[in-house]
Amino acid sequence: MTTPLLTEIDHVAIAVRDLEAAIAWYRVTFGADVAHREIVDHDGVEEALLVVADSFIQLVAATRDDSPVARYLERRGEGLHHVGYRVADCAAALQAVKDRGGRAIDEHPRPGSRGTTVAFVHPSAAFGTLIELVQE
Ligand code: CO
């Protein structure tokens, strides 16, 4: 492979119980501004993106009890949830994982927040870290 498939850290996602409290803490402590807020129904989350240079901190809270983030919070508590890697071609990056026998959570790229195209890769395929491939 000659061209790297990952072009940037798009975001670091942190699961929180109280989105407003987390936003306020980042604003007061670090002066971080919210660039975007969105409820993503498909995932059962509300998220807030805080700008850090060309990347984001993504604070995610559950909007319903049966969402994956709600189950995560129940099991593991608040903390690092996933890392979003920016890619030029989500389908190609997802295929690269599958080609090596890795388990995809999303079989095909799908719409994410901010009008992006995303696919999640299972932690078992990536050394224990949930990865989101993000194509703008
Ligand atoms: Co994300």
Coordinates of N, CA and C and ligand atoms in Angstrom, one line a residue:
M1 N 0.8 -1.2 0.0 CA 0.0 0.0 0.0 C 0.9 1.2 0.0
T2 N 0.6 2.1 -0.9 CA 1.5 3.3 -1.0 C 0.8 4.6 -0.4
T3 N -0.5 4.7 -0.6 CA -1.2 5.9 0.0 C -1.9 5.5 1.3
P4 N -1.6 6.2 2.4 CA -2.3 5.9 3.6 C -3.8 6.2 3.5
L5 N -4.6 5.3 4.1 CA -6.0 5.4 4.0 C -6.6 6.4 5.0
L6 N -5.8 6.6 6.1 CA -6.3 7.5 7.2 C -5.6 8.9 7.0
T7 N -6.4 9.9 6.9 CA -5.9 11.2 6.6 C -5.8 12.2 7.8
E8 N -6.5 11.9 8.9 CA -6.6 12.8 10.0 C -7.3 12.1 11.1
I9 N -7.0 12.6 12.4 CA -8.0 12.2 13.4 C -9.2 13.1 13.3
D10 N -10.3 12.5 13.0 CA -11.5 13.4 12.9 C -12.1 13.8 14.2
H11 N -12.2 12.8 15.1 CA -12.7 13.1 16.4 C -12.4 12.0 17.4
V12 N -12.3 12.4 18.7 CA -12.2 11.5 19.8 C -13.6 11.6 20.5
A13 N -14.2 10.4 20.6 CA -15.6 10.4 21.2 C -15.6 10.0 22.7
I14 N -16.2 10.8 23.5 CA -16.3 10.5 24.9 C -17.7 10.3 25.3
A15 N -18.0 9.2 25.9 CA -19.4 8.9 26.4 C -19.6 9.6 27.7
V16 N -20.7 10.4 27.8 CA -21.0 11.1 29.0 C -22.5 10.9 29.4
R17 N -22.8 11.0 30.7 CA -24.2 10.9 31.1 C -24.9 12.2 30.9
D18 N -24.3 13.3 31.2 CA -24.9 14.6 31.2 C -24.2 15.5 30.1
L19 N -24.8 15.6 29.0 CA -24.2 16.3 27.9 C -24.0 17.8 28.2
E20 N -25.0 18.4 28.8 CA -24.9 19.8 29.2 C -23.7 20.1 30.1
A21 N -23.6 19.2 31.1 CA -22.6 19.4 32.1 C -21.2 19.2 31.5
A22 N -21.1 18.2 30.5 CA -19.8 18.0 29.9 C -19.4 19.2 29.0
I23 N -20.4 19.7 28.2 CA -20.1 20.9 27.4 C -19.7 22.1 28.2
A24 N -20.4 22.3 29.3 CA -20.0 23.4 30.2 C -18.6 23.2 30.8
W25 N -18.3 22.0 31.2 CA -16.9 21.8 31.7 C -15.8 22.1 30.7
Y26 N -16.0 21.6 29.5 CA -15.0 21.9 28.4 C -14.9 23.4 28.1
R27 N -16.1 24.1 28.2 CA -16.1 25.5 27.9 C -15.4 26.3 29.0
V28 N -15.8 26.0 30.2 CA -15.2 26.8 31.4 C -13.7 26.4 31.6
T29 N -13.4 25.2 31.4 CA -12.0 24.7 31.7 C -11.1 25.0 30.6
F30 N -11.5 24.8 29.4 CA -10.5 24.9 28.2 C -10.9 25.9 27.2
G31 N -12.1 26.6 27.4 CA -12.5 27.6 26.4 C -12.9 26.9 25.1
A32 N -13.3 25.6 25.2 CA -13.7 24.9 23.9 C -15.1 25.3 23.5
D33 N -15.3 25.6 22.3 CA -16.6 26.0 21.7 C -17.3 24.8 21.0
V34 N -18.6 24.8 21.2 CA -19.4 23.8 20.4 C -19.6 24.2 19.0
A35 N -19.1 23.4 18.1 CA -19.2 23.8 16.6 C -20.5 23.2 16.0
H36 N -21.0 22.1 16.6 CA -22.1 21.4 16.0 C -22.8 20.5 17.1
R37 N -24.1 20.5 17.1 CA -24.8 19.6 17.9 C -25.9 18.8 17.1
E38 N -26.1 17.6 17.4 CA -27.0 16.8 16.6 C -27.5 15.6 17.3
I39 N -28.8 15.3 17.1 CA -29.3 14.0 17.6 C -29.3 13.1 16.5
V40 N -28.6 11.9 16.7 CA -28.5 10.9 15.6 C -29.4 9.8 16.0
D41 N -30.6 9.8 15.5 CA -31.7 8.8 15.9 C -31.2 7.4 15.7
H42 N -30.6 7.1 14.5 CA -30.2 5.8 14.2 C -29.3 5.2 15.3
D43 N -28.5 6.0 15.9 CA -27.5 5.5 17.0 C -28.0 5.7 18.4
G44 N -29.2 6.5 18.5 CA -29.7 6.7 19.9 C -28.8 7.6 20.7
V45 N -28.2 8.6 20.0 CA -27.3 9.5 20.7 C -27.6 11.0 20.4
E46 N -27.2 11.8 21.4 CA -27.1 13.2 21.1 C -25.6 13.6 21.2
E47 N -25.1 14.3 20.2 CA -23.6 14.6 20.3 C -23.4 16.1 20.2
A48 N -22.3 16.5 20.8 CA -21.8 17.8 20.6 C -20.3 17.8 20.2
L49 N -20.0 18.5 19.1 CA -18.6 18.5 18.6 C -17.9 19.8 19.1
L50 N -16.8 19.7 19.7 CA -16.0 20.8 20.2 C -14.8 20.9 19.3
V51 N -14.5 22.0 18.8 CA -13.4 22.2 17.8 C -12.0 22.2 18.5
V52 N -11.1 21.4 18.0 CA -9.7 21.4 18.4 C -8.9 21.4 17.1
A53 N -8.4 22.5 16.7 CA -7.7 22.7 15.4 C -8.6 22.1 14.3
D54 N -8.1 21.1 13.6 CA -8.8 20.5 12.5 C -9.6 19.3 12.9
S55 N -9.6 19.0 14.2 CA -10.3 17.8 14.7 C -11.4 18.2 15.7
F56 N -12.1 17.2 16.3 CA -13.1 17.5 17.2 C -13.0 16.6 18.4
I57 N -13.5 17.1 19.6 CA -13.9 16.2 20.7 C -15.4 16.0 20.5
Q58 N -15.8 14.8 20.5 CA -17.2 14.5 20.3 C -17.8 14.0 21.6
L59 N -18.6 14.8 22.3 CA -19.2 14.3 23.5 C -20.5 13.6 23.1
V60 N -20.7 12.4 23.6 CA -21.9 11.7 23.2 C -22.7 11.2 24.4
A61 N -24.0 11.4 24.4 CA -24.9 11.0 25.5 C -26.0 10.2 24.8
A62 N -26.6 9.3 25.6 CA -27.6 8.4 25.1 C -29.0 9.2 25.0
T63 N -29.8 8.9 24.0 CA -31.1 9.5 24.0 C -32.2 8.5 24.3
R64 N -31.8 7.2 24.4 CA -32.7 6.2 24.9 C -32.0 5.0 25.5
D65 N -32.7 4.3 26.4 CA -32.0 3.3 27.3 C -31.4 2.1 26.5
D66 N -31.9 1.9 25.3 CA -31.5 0.7 24.6 C -30.4 1.0 23.6
S67 N -29.9 2.2 23.6 CA -28.9 2.6 22.6 C -27.6 2.0 23.0
P68 N -26.7 1.8 22.0 CA -25.4 1.2 22.4 C -24.6 2.1 23.4
V69 N -24.7 3.4 23.2 CA -24.0 4.3 24.2 C -24.6 4.1 25.6
A70 N -25.9 3.9 25.7 CA -26.5 3.7 27.0 C -26.0 2.5 27.6
R71 N -25.9 1.4 26.8 CA -25.4 0.1 27.3 C -23.9 0.3 27.7
Y72 N -23.2 1.0 26.9 CA -21.8 1.3 27.3 C -21.6 2.0 28.6
L73 N -22.4 3.0 28.8 CA -22.4 3.8 30.1 C -22.7 2.9 31.2
E74 N -23.7 2.0 31.0 CA -24.2 1.1 32.1 C -23.0 0.2 32.5
R75 N -22.4 -0.3 31.5 CA -21.3 -1.4 31.7 C -20.0 -0.8 32.1
R76 N -19.6 0.3 31.5 CA -18.2 0.8 31.7 C -18.1 2.1 32.3
G77 N -19.3 2.8 32.4 CA -19.2 4.2 32.9 C -18.8 5.2 31.9
E78 N -18.6 6.4 32.3 CA -18.2 7.5 31.3 C -16.8 7.2 30.9
G79 N -16.5 7.7 29.7 CA -15.1 7.6 29.2 C -14.9 7.5 27.7
L80 N -13.7 7.3 27.3 CA -13.4 7.2 25.9 C -14.3 6.1 25.2
H81 N -15.0 6.5 24.2 CA -15.9 5.5 23.6 C -15.4 5.0 22.2
H82 N -15.0 5.9 21.3 CA -14.4 5.5 20.1 C -13.5 6.6 19.5
V83 N -12.7 6.3 18.5 CA -11.9 7.2 17.8 C -12.3 7.3 16.4
G84 N -12.6 8.5 15.9 CA -13.0 8.7 14.5 C -11.8 9.0 13.6
Y85 N -11.5 8.2 12.6 CA -10.4 8.4 11.7 C -11.0 9.0 10.4
R86 N -10.5 10.1 10.0 CA -10.9 10.7 8.7 C -10.3 9.9 7.6
V87 N -11.1 9.6 6.6 CA -10.6 8.9 5.4 C -11.2 9.6 4.1
A88 N -10.5 9.4 3.1 CA -10.9 9.9 1.8 C -12.0 9.0 1.2
D89 N -12.0 7.7 1.5 CA -12.9 6.8 0.9 C -13.3 5.7 2.0
C90 N -14.5 6.0 2.5 CA -15.0 5.1 3.7 C -15.1 3.7 3.2
A91 N -15.6 3.4 2.0 CA -15.8 2.1 1.5 C -14.5 1.3 1.4
A92 N -13.5 2.1 0.9 CA -12.2 1.4 0.7 C -11.5 1.1 2.0
A93 N -11.6 2.0 3.0 CA -11.0 1.7 4.3 C -11.7 0.6 5.0
L94 N -13.1 0.5 4.9 CA -13.8 -0.6 5.5 C -13.5 -1.9 4.8
Q95 N -13.3 -1.9 3.5 CA -12.9 -3.1 2.8 C -11.5 -3.6 3.2
A96 N -10.6 -2.6 3.5 CA -9.3 -3.0 3.9 C -9.3 -3.8 5.2
V97 N -10.3 -3.4 6.1 CA -10.4 -4.1 7.4 C -11.0 -5.5 7.1
K98 N -12.0 -5.6 6.2 CA -12.6 -6.9 5.9 C -11.6 -7.8 5.2
D99 N -10.8 -7.2 4.3 CA -9.8 -8.1 3.6 C -8.9 -8.8 4.5
R100 N -8.7 -8.2 5.7 CA -7.8 -8.9 6.7 C -8.5 -9.6 7.7
G101 N -9.8 -9.9 7.4 CA -10.6 -10.8 8.3 C -11.2 -10.0 9.5
G102 N -11.1 -8.7 9.5 CA -11.6 -7.9 10.6 C -13.1 -7.8 10.6
R103 N -13.7 -7.6 11.8 CA -15.1 -7.6 11.9 C -15.6 -6.2 11.8
A104 N -16.5 -5.9 10.9 CA -17.1 -4.6 10.7 C -18.5 -4.6 11.5
I105 N -18.8 -3.5 12.2 CA -20.1 -3.3 12.8 C -21.1 -2.9 11.7
D106 N -20.6 -2.0 10.8 CA -21.4 -1.6 9.6 C -20.9 -2.4 8.4
E107 N -21.7 -3.1 7.8 CA -21.3 -3.9 6.6 C -21.0 -3.0 5.4
H108 N -21.7 -1.8 5.4 CA -21.5 -0.9 4.3 C -21.5 0.5 5.0
P109 N -20.8 1.5 4.3 CA -20.8 2.9 4.8 C -22.3 3.4 4.9
R110 N -22.5 4.3 5.8 CA -23.9 4.8 6.0 C -23.8 6.3 6.4
P111 N -24.9 7.0 6.4 CA -24.8 8.4 6.8 C -24.5 8.6 8.3
G112 N -23.5 9.5 8.6 CA -23.2 9.9 10.0 C -23.7 11.3 10.3
S113 N -23.2 11.9 11.3 CA -23.6 13.2 11.6 C -22.8 14.2 10.7
R114 N -23.3 15.5 10.7 CA -22.7 16.5 9.9 C -22.7 16.2 8.4
G115 N -23.5 15.3 7.9 CA -23.6 14.9 6.5 C -22.4 14.0 6.1
T116 N -21.7 13.4 7.1 CA -20.6 12.6 6.7 C -21.1 11.2 6.3
T117 N -20.2 10.4 5.8 CA -20.4 9.0 5.5 C -19.5 8.2 6.5
V118 N -20.1 7.2 7.2 CA -19.3 6.6 8.3 C -19.5 5.1 8.2
A119 N -18.5 4.4 8.9 CA -18.6 2.9 9.1 C -17.9 2.6 10.4
F120 N -18.4 1.8 11.3 CA -17.8 1.4 12.5 C -17.1 0.1 12.3
V121 N -15.9 0.0 12.9 CA -15.1 -1.3 12.9 C -15.1 -1.8 14.4
H122 N -15.4 -3.1 14.5 CA -15.5 -3.7 15.9 C -14.2 -3.6 16.6
P123 N -14.2 -3.4 17.9 CA -12.9 -3.3 18.7 C -12.1 -4.6 18.5
S124 N -12.8 -5.8 18.3 CA -12.0 -7.0 18.2 C -11.1 -7.0 17.0
A125 N -11.4 -6.2 16.0 CA -10.6 -6.1 14.8 C -9.5 -5.1 14.9
A126 N -9.5 -4.3 16.0 CA -8.6 -3.2 16.1 C -8.0 -3.0 17.5
F127 N -7.5 -4.0 18.1 CA -6.8 -4.0 19.3 C -7.6 -3.3 20.4
G128 N -8.9 -3.6 20.5 CA -9.7 -3.2 21.6 C -10.2 -1.8 21.5
T129 N -10.1 -1.2 20.4 CA -10.6 0.2 20.2 C -11.7 0.2 19.1
L130 N -12.9 0.8 19.5 CA -13.9 1.0 18.5 C -13.5 2.1 17.6
I131 N -13.5 1.8 16.3 CA -13.0 2.8 15.3 C -14.2 3.2 14.4
E132 N -14.3 4.5 14.2 CA -15.3 5.0 13.2 C -14.5 5.6 12.0
L133 N -14.8 5.1 10.9 CA -14.2 5.7 9.6 C -15.1 6.8 9.1
V134 N -14.5 8.0 9.0 CA -15.4 9.2 8.7 C -14.9 9.8 7.4
Q135 N -15.8 9.8 6.4 CA -15.6 10.5 5.1 C -16.4 11.7 5.1
E136 N -15.8 12.8 4.8 CA -16.5 14.1 4.8 C -17.2 14.3 3.4
Ligands
CO1 CO -18.1 9.3 16.2

